[in-house]
Coordinates of C-alpha atoms in Angstrom, one line a residue:
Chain C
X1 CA -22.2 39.2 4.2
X2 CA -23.0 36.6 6.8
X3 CA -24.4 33.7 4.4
X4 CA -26.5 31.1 5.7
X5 CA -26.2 27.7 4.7
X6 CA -26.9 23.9 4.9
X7 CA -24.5 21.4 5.4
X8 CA -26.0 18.4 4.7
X9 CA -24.2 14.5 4.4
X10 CA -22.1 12.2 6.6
X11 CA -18.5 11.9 7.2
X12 CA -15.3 12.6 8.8
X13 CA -15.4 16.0 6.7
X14 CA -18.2 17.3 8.2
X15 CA -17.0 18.8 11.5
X16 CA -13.6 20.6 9.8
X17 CA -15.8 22.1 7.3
X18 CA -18.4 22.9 9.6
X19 CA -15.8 25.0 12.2
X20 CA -14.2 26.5 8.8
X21 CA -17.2 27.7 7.2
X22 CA -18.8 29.3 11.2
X23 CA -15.5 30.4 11.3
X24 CA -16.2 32.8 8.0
X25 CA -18.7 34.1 9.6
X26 CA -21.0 31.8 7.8
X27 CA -24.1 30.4 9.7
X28 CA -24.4 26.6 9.0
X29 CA -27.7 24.3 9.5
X30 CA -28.4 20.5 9.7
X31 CA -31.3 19.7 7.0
X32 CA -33.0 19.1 10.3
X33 CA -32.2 22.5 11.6
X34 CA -33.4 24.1 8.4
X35 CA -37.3 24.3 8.0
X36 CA -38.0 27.5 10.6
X37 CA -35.0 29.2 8.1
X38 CA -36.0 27.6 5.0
X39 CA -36.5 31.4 3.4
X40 CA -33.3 32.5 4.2
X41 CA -30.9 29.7 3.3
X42 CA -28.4 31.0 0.4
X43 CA -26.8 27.8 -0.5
X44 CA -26.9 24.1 0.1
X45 CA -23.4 21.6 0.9
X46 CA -24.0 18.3 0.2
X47 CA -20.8 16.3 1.2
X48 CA -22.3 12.7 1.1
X49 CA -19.6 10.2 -0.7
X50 CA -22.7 8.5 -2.6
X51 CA -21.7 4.8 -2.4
X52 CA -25.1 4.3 -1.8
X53 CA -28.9 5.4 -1.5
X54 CA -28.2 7.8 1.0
X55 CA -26.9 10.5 -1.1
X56 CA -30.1 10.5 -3.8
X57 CA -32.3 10.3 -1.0
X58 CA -30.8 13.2 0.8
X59 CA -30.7 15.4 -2.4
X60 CA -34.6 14.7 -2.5
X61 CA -35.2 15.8 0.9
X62 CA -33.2 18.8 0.6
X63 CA -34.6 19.9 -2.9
X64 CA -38.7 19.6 -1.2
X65 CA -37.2 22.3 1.6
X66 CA -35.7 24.8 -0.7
X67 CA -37.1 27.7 -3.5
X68 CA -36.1 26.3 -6.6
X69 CA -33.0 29.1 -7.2
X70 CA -30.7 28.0 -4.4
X71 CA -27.6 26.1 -5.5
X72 CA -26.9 22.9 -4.3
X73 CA -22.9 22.4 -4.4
X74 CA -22.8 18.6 -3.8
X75 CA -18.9 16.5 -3.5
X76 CA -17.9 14.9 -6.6
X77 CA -15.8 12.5 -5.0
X78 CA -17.3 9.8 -6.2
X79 CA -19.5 10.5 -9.0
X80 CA -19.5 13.5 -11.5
X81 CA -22.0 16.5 -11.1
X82 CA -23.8 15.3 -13.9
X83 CA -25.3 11.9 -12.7
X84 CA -26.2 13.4 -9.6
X85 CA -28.1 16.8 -11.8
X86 CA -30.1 13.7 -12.9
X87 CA -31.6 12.8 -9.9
X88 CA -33.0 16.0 -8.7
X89 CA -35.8 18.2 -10.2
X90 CA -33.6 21.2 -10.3
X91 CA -30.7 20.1 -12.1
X92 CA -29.2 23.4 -12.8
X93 CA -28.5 24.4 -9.8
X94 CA -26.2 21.6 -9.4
X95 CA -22.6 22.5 -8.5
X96 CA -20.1 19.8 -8.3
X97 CA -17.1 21.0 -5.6
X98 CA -14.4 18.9 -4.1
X99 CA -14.4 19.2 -0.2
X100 CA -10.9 17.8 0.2
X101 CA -8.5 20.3 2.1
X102 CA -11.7 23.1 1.7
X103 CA -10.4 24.9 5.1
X104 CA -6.1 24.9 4.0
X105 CA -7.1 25.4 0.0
X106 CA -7.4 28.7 -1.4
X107 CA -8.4 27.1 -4.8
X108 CA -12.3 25.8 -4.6
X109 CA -12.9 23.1 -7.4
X110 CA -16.2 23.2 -8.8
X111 CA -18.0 21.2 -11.9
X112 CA -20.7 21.7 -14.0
X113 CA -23.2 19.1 -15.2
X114 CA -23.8 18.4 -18.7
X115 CA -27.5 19.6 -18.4
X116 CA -26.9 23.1 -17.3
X117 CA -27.6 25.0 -20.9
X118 CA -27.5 28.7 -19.0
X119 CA -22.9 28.4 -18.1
X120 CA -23.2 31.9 -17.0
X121 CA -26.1 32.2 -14.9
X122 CA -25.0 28.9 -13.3
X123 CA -21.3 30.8 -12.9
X124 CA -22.8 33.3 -10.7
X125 CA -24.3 30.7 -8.1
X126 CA -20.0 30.3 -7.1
X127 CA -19.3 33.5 -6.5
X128 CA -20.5 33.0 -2.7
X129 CA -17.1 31.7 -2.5
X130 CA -15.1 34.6 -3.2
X131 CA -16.8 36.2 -0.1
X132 CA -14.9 34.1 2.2
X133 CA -11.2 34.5 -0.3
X134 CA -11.6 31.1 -2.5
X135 CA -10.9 31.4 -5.6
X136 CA -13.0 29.1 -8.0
X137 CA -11.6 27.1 -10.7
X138 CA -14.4 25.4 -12.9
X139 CA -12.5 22.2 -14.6
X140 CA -14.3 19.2 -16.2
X141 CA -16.9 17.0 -14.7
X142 CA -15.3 13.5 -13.6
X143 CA -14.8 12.1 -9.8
X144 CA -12.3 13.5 -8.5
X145 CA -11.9 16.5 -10.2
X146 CA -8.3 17.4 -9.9
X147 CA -6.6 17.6 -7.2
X148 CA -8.3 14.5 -4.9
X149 CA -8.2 12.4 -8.3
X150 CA -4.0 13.1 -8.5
X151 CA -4.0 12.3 -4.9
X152 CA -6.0 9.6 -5.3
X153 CA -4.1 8.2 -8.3
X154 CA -0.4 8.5 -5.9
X155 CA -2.2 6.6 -3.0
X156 CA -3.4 3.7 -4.9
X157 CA 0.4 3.5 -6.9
X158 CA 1.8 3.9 -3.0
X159 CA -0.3 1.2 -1.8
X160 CA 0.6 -1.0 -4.4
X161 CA 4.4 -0.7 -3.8
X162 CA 3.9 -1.2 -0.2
X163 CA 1.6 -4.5 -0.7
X164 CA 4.5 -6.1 -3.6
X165 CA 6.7 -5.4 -0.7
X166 CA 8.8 -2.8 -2.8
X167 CA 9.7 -0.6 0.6
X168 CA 8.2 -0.2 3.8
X169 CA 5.7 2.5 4.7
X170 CA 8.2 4.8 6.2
X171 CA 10.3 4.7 3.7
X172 CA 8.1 5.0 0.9
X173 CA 6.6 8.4 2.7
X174 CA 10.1 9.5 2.9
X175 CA 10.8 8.7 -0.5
X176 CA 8.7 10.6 -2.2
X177 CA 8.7 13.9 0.1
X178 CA 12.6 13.9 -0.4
X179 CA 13.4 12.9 -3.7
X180 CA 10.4 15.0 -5.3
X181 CA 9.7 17.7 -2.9
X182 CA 6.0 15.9 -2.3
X183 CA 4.3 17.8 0.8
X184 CA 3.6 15.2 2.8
X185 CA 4.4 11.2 2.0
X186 CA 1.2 9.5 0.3
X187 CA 0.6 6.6 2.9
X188 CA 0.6 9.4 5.8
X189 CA -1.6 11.9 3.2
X190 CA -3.9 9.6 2.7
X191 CA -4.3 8.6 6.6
X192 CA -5.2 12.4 6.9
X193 CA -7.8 12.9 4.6
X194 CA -9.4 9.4 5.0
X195 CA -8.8 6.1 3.0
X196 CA -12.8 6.1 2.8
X197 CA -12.3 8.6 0.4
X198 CA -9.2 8.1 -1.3
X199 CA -11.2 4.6 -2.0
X200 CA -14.5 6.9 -2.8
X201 CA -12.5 8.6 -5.7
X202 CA -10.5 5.5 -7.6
X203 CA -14.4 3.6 -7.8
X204 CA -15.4 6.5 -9.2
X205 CA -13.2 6.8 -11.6
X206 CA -12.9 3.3 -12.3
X207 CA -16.7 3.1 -12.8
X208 CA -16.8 6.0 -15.1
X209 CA -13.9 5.5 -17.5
X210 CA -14.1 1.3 -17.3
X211 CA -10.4 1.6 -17.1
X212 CA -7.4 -0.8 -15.4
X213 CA -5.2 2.3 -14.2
X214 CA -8.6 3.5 -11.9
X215 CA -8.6 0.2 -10.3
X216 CA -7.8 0.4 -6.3
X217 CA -5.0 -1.4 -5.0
X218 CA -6.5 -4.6 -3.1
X219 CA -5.2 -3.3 0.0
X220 CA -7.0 -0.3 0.1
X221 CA -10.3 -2.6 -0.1
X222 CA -9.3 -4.3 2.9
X223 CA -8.3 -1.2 4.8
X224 CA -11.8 -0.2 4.4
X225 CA -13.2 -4.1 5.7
X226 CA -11.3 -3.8 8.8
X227 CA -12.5 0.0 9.5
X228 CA -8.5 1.2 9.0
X229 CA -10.0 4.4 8.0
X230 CA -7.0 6.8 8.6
X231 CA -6.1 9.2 11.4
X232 CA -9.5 9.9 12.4
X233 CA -10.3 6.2 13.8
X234 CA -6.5 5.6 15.1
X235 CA -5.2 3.4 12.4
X236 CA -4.6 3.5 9.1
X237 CA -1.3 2.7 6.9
X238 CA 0.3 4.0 10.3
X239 CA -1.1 3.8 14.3
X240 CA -1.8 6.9 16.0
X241 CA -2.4 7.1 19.8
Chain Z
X1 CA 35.3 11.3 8.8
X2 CA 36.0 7.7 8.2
X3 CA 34.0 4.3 8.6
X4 CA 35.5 0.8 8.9
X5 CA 33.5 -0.6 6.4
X6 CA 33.9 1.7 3.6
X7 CA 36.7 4.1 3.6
X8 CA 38.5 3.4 0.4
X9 CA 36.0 4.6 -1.6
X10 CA 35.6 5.3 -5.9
X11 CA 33.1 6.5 -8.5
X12 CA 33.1 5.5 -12.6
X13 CA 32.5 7.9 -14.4
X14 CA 32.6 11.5 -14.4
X15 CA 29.2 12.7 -15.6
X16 CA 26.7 15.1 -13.7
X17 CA 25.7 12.8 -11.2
X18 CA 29.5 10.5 -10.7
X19 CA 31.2 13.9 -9.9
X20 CA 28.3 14.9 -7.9
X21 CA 28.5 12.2 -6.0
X22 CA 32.5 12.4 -5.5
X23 CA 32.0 15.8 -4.8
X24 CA 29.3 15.3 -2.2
X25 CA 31.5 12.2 -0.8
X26 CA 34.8 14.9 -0.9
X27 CA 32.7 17.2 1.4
X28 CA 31.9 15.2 4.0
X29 CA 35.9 14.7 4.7
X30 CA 36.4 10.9 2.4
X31 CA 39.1 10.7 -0.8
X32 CA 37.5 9.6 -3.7
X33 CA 39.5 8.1 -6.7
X34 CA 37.2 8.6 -10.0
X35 CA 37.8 6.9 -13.0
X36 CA 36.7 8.4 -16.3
X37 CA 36.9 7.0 -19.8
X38 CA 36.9 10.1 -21.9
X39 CA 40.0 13.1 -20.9
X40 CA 37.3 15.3 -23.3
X41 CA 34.6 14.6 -21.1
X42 CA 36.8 14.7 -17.5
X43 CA 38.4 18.5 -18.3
X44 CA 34.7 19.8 -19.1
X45 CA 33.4 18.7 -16.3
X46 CA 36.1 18.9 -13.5
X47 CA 36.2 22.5 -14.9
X48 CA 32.8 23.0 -14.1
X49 CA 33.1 21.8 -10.7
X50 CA 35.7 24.1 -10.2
X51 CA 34.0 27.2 -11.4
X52 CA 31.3 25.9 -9.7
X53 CA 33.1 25.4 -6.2
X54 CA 34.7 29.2 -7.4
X55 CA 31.4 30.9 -7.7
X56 CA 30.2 29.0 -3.8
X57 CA 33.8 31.4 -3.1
X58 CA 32.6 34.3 -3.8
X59 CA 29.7 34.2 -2.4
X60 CA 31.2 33.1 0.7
X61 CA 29.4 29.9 1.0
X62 CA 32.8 28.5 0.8
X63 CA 36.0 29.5 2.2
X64 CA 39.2 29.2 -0.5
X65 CA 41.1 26.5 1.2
X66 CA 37.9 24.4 1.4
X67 CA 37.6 24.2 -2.3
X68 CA 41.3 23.5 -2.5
X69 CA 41.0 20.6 0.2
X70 CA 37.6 19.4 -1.6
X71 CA 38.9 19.1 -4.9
X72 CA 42.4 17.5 -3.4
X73 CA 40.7 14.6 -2.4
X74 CA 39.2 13.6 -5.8
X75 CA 41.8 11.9 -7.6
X76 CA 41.7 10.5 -11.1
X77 CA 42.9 7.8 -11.7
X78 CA 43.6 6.3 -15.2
X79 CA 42.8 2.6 -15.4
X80 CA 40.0 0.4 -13.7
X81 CA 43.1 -1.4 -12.4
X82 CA 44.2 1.0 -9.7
X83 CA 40.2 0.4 -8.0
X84 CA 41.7 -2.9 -6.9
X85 CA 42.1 -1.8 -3.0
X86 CA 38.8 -0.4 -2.6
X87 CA 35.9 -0.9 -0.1
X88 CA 33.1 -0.1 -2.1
X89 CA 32.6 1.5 -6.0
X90 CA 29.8 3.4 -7.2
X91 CA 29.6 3.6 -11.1
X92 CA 28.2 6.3 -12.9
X93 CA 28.4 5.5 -16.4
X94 CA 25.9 6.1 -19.1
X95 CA 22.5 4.4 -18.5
X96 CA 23.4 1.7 -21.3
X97 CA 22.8 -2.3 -20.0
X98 CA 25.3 -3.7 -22.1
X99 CA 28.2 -0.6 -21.1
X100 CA 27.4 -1.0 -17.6
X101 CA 27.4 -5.4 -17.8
X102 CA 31.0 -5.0 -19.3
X103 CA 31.9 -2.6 -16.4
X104 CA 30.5 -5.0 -14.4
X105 CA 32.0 -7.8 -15.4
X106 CA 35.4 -6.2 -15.8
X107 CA 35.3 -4.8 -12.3
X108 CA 34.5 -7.7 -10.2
X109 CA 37.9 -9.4 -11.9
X110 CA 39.7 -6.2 -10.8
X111 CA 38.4 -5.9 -7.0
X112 CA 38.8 -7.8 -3.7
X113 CA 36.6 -10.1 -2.6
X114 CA 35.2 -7.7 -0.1
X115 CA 34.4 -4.5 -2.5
X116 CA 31.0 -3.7 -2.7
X117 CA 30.2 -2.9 -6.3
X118 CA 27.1 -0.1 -6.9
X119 CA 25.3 1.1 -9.5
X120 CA 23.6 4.6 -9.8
X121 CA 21.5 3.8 -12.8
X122 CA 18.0 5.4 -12.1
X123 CA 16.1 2.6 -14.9
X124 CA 17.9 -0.6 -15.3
X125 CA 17.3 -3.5 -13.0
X126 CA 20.2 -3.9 -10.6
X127 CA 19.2 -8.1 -11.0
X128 CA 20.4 -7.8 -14.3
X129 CA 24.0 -5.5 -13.6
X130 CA 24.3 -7.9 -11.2
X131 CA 24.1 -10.9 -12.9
X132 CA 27.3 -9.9 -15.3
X133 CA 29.8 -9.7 -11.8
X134 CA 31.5 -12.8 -10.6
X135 CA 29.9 -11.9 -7.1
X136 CA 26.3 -10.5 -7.6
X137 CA 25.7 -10.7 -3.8
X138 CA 27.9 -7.9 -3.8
X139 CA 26.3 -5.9 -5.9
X140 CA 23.4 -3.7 -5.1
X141 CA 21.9 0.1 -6.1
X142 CA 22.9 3.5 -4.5
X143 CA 20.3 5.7 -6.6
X144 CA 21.4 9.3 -5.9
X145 CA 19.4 12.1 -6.7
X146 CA 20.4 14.7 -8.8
X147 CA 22.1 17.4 -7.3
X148 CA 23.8 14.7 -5.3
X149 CA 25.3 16.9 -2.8
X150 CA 22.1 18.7 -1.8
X151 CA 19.7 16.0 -2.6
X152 CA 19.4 13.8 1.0
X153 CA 17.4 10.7 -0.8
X154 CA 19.2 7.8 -1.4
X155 CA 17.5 4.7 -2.5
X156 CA 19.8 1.8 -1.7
X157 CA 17.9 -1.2 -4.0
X158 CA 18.3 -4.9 -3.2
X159 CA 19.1 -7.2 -6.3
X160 CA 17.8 -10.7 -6.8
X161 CA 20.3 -12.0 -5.0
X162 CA 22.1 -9.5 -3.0
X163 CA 23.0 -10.4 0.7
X164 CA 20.7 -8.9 3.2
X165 CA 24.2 -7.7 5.2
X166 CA 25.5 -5.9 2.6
X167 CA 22.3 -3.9 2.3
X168 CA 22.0 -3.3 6.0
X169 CA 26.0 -2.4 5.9
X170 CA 25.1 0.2 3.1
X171 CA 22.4 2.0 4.6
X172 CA 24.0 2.3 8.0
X173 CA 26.9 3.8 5.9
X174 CA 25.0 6.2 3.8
X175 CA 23.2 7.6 7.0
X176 CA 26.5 8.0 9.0
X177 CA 27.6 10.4 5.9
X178 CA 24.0 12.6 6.4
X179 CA 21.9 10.9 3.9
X180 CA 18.5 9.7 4.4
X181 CA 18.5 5.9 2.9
X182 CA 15.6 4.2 1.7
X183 CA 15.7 0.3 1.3
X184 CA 14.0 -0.8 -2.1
X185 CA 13.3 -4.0 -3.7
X186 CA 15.0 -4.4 -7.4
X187 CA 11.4 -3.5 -9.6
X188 CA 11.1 -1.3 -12.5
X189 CA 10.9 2.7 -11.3
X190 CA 12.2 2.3 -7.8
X191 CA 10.4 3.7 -5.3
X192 CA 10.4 7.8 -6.4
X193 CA 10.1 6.9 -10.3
X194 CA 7.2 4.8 -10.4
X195 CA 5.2 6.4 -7.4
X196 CA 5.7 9.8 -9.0
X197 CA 4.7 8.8 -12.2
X198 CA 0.9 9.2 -11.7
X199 CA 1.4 12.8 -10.9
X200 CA 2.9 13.3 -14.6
X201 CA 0.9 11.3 -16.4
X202 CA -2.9 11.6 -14.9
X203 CA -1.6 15.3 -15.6
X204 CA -1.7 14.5 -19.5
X205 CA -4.8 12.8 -19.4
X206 CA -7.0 16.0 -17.5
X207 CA -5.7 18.7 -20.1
X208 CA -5.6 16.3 -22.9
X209 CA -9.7 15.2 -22.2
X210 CA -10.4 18.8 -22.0
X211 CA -10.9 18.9 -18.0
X212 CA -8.9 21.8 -17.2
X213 CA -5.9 23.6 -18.7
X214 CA -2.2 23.1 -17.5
X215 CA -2.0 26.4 -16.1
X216 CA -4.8 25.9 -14.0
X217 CA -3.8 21.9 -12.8
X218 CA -0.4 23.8 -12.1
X219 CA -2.0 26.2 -10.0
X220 CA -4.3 23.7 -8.1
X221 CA -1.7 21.2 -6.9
X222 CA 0.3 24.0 -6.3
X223 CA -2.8 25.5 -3.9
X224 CA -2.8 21.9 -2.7
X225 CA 0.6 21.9 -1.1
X226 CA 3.1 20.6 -4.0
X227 CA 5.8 22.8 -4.9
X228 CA 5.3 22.7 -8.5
X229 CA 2.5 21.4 -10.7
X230 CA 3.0 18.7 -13.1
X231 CA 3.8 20.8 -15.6
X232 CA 6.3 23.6 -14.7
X233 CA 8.1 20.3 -13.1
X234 CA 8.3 18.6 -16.3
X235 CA 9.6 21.5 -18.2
X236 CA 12.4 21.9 -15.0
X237 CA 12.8 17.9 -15.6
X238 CA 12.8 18.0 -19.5
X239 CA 10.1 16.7 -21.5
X240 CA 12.5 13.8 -23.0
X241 CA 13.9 12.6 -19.6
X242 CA 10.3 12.6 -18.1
X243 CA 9.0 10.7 -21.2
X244 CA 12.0 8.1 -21.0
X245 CA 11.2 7.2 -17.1
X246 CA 7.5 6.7 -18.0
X247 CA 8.0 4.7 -20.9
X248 CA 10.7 2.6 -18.8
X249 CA 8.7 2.2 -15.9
X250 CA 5.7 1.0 -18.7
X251 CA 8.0 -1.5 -20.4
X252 CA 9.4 -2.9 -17.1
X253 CA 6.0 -3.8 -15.8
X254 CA 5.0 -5.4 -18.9
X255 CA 2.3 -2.8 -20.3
X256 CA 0.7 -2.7 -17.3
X257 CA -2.1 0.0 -17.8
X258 CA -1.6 2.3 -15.0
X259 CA 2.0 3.1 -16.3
X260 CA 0.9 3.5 -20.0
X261 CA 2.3 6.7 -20.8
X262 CA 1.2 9.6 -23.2
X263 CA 1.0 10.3 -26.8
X264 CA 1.5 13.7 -26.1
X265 CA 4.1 13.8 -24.4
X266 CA 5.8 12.2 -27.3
X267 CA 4.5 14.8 -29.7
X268 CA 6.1 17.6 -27.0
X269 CA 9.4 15.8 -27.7
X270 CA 9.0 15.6 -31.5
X271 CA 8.2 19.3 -31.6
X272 CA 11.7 19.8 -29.8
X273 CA 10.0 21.4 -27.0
X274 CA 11.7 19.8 -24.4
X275 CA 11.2 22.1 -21.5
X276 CA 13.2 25.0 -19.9
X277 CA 16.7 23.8 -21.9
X278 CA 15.2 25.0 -25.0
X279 CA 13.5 28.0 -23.9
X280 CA 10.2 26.1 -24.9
X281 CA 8.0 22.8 -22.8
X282 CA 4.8 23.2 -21.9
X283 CA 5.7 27.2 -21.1
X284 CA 7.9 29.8 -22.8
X285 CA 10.7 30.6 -21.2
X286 CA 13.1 33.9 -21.6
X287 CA 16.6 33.1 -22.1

């Protein structure tokens, strides 16, 4: 079945998942693009990174378009399903999902806020996904989830060896795809998927748990003052031409 | 195949990883003298090897004289004394400080005063090795990965005061022989250790706040590209030698937070389960 849906947010995400999701078949809207299909939408993506307003205020608009019993899956990068259930009228149709690696992943991770009292008839609102062969695994509800929190958690340690001048970037890539079989070197990983989020995920977690082994490496800061944002802009831990 | 530099080459010790590494070094064409302090130890082992090399034989992954050229070139030899000619010595010995600052000091009143004197020790700081030799600019770490002869990272760590040339000289070396070298600074965990160590213990904290099971964290890092999850890897590792690199990483950084390991992790080793060795880690495995 040929699902209709919103994809709704900013950032460098938005175009792979976009292609990937048309590419199922799917038929993906702007919020903008939504109002004259408003009846038949089946599901709404929110991929917004919520550092700021934007992401409420989004959620807001999006929740006056829609009939009440349309899930909203929104990215808990940054903050866990649950704080964002709170700021919507609906909140159980809140679905927290990671869109890191959504097109190469044949695992979905999804999240369910505290508030949701019905489990099974908020279940049923992911099984959109197995229409297009993901397979959904519900874990706990904290930034990051999984697997963008482990990723995260390797970048920031990564980063820190490189700035205490332990090895060079290269080597530390090398390092760690040779001597434990990683698939690809943290420093060039994390230039792939965007340091905006690796960053996105470690405050998250640091402002959730209060916690020293959450706190980003200094360098990562930086990288995000001077716009080294990854692949996508040209530089990152590496230049790309 | 030979090199200037370091031709005359020897391992201490004849454990997993020193005969791994003699028998990696033996492959690529170089004699290796090897110098172990137990015969017990030396007979089990070479023995392995050989029934090792035997099995390679039969399955035609290795021709007979090959095995009988590799093992010719690995000679023992039965005092620290006859490692007085040689270019550079990689010891192998068990990770102890005080065994391997004796060694130390023993060997660098044995050697030349051109023999570059390594360590393999995966945890101990190479400063402090160092520090016991009459020439600790000599001294630096080749960190082999274990199974040395099919494992192509190398971490060649720079001591305190270790000269910048013999580094260099080193890792020119180990690439010439088909290894990939990595330069590191001395600091607790290397490079691999401490980088890696997030990935096993984050891996703790998720089952042991209730976020997901380990099956399921296995299975999505797995769907995300790794090989193995955290937890099928530490029961491949063993429980006990993954708990011992996090809680020497921890303790060489001081307590910093982001190293602090697991109490369960130290209940898995208390309950013996100590991965696929004993049949039992985080999984059950059929003998």
């Amino acid at each position: 079945m040929s699902r209709r849906v919103i994809l709704a947010g900013n950032g460098a995400l938005y175009p792979e998942i976009a292609n990937y999701l048309k590419l199922q078949g799917w038929m993906v809207y702007s919020v903008e693009e939504s109002w004259q299909e408003r009846e038949k939408i089946h599901a709404v993506l929110e991929i917004e990174s919520g550092f700021n307003d934007d992401k409420r205020q989004l959620l807001i608009e999006v929740e006056k378009i829609l009939p009440p019993d349309i899930p909203i899956f929104t990215s808990v990068l940054h903050r866990t399903a649950t704080e964002i259930a709170s700021w919507v009228r609906v909140p159980e149709r809140i679905i927290g999902f990671s869109p890191l690696l959504l097109s190469e992943m044949e695992i979905l991770e999804v999240s369910s806020p505290l508030q949701v009292r019905d489990q099974q008839k908020w279940a049923k609102f992911t099984t959109i996904w197995s229409e297009i062969g993901k397979q959904v695994e519900i874990v706990g509800d904290e930034p990051g989830l999984v697997f963008p929190r482990t990723l995260a958690l390797l970048v920031n340690e990564a980063t820190f060896a490189l700035s205490e001048r332990i090895a060079n970037a290269r080597d530390i890539d090398l390092a760690m795809k040779l001597g434990t079989n990683f698939p690809e070197g943290p420093l060039s990983w994390a230039d792939q998927v965007g340091i905006d989020y690796i960053y996105a995920i470690l405050t998250g977690l640091y402002r959730e748990y209060g916690e020293d082994r959450y706190r980003p490496a200094p360098l990562l800061r930086k990288m995000i003052y001077a716009g080294y944002l990854g692949k996508e802009v040209g530089r990152g831990f590496y230049d790309y031409d | 195949m030979t090199n200037d530099t370091f031709h005359r080459l020897a391992i201490i010790g004849a454990g997993t990883m020193g005969l791994g590494i003699a028998e990696f070094l033996a492959s690529v064409g170089y004699n290796v003298a090897i110098y172990e302090s137990s015969s017990k130890a030396w007979k089990n082992n070479w023995s392995r090897l050989k029934h090792r090399l035997s099995k390679q034989v039969e399955r035609g992954k290795l021709t007979t004289k090959e095995m009988k050229e590799l093992c010719q070139r690995i000679h023992l030899v039965s005092s620290l004394s006859d490692l007085r000619e040689m270019d550079l010595i990689i010891e192998a010995v068990v990770e102890n400080i005080e065994v391997k600052k004796e060694l130390f000091s023993q060997l660098s009143q044995i050697v030349s005063d051109t023999t570059i004197l390594a360590s393999n020790t995966s945890s101990l700081s190479i400063t402090e090795i160092a520090a016991a030799a009459a020439n600790p600019e000599r001294v630096l770490g080749l960190h082999f990965f274990n199974p040395a002869v099919k494992m192509p990272l190398v971490e060649v760590i720079r001591g305190e005061v270790t000269e910048l040339k013999w580094m260099e000289e080193v890792t020119q070396w180990i690439k010439e022989i088909g290894k990939e070298p990595v330069q590191v600074a001395d600091s607790p965990g290397f490079l691999v250790n401490r980088v890696a160590r997030p990935f096993h213990i984050e891996s703790y904290r998720l089952i042991s706040e209730g976020l997901a099971d380990k099956a399921q964290v296995d299975r999505i890092l797995r769907a995300a590209g790794f090989k193995m999850g955290p937890f099928e890897l530490q029961d491949l590792i063993g429980i006990d030698i993954n708990l011992a690199a996090s809680v020497s990483v921890y303790r060489g950084f001081f307590a910093e937070p982001r190293f602090r390991p697991h109490y369960r992790q130290q209940r898995m080793m208390e309950s013996g389960a100590l991965g696929r060795k004993t049949g039992k880690g985080h999984f059950t495995y059929e003998s």
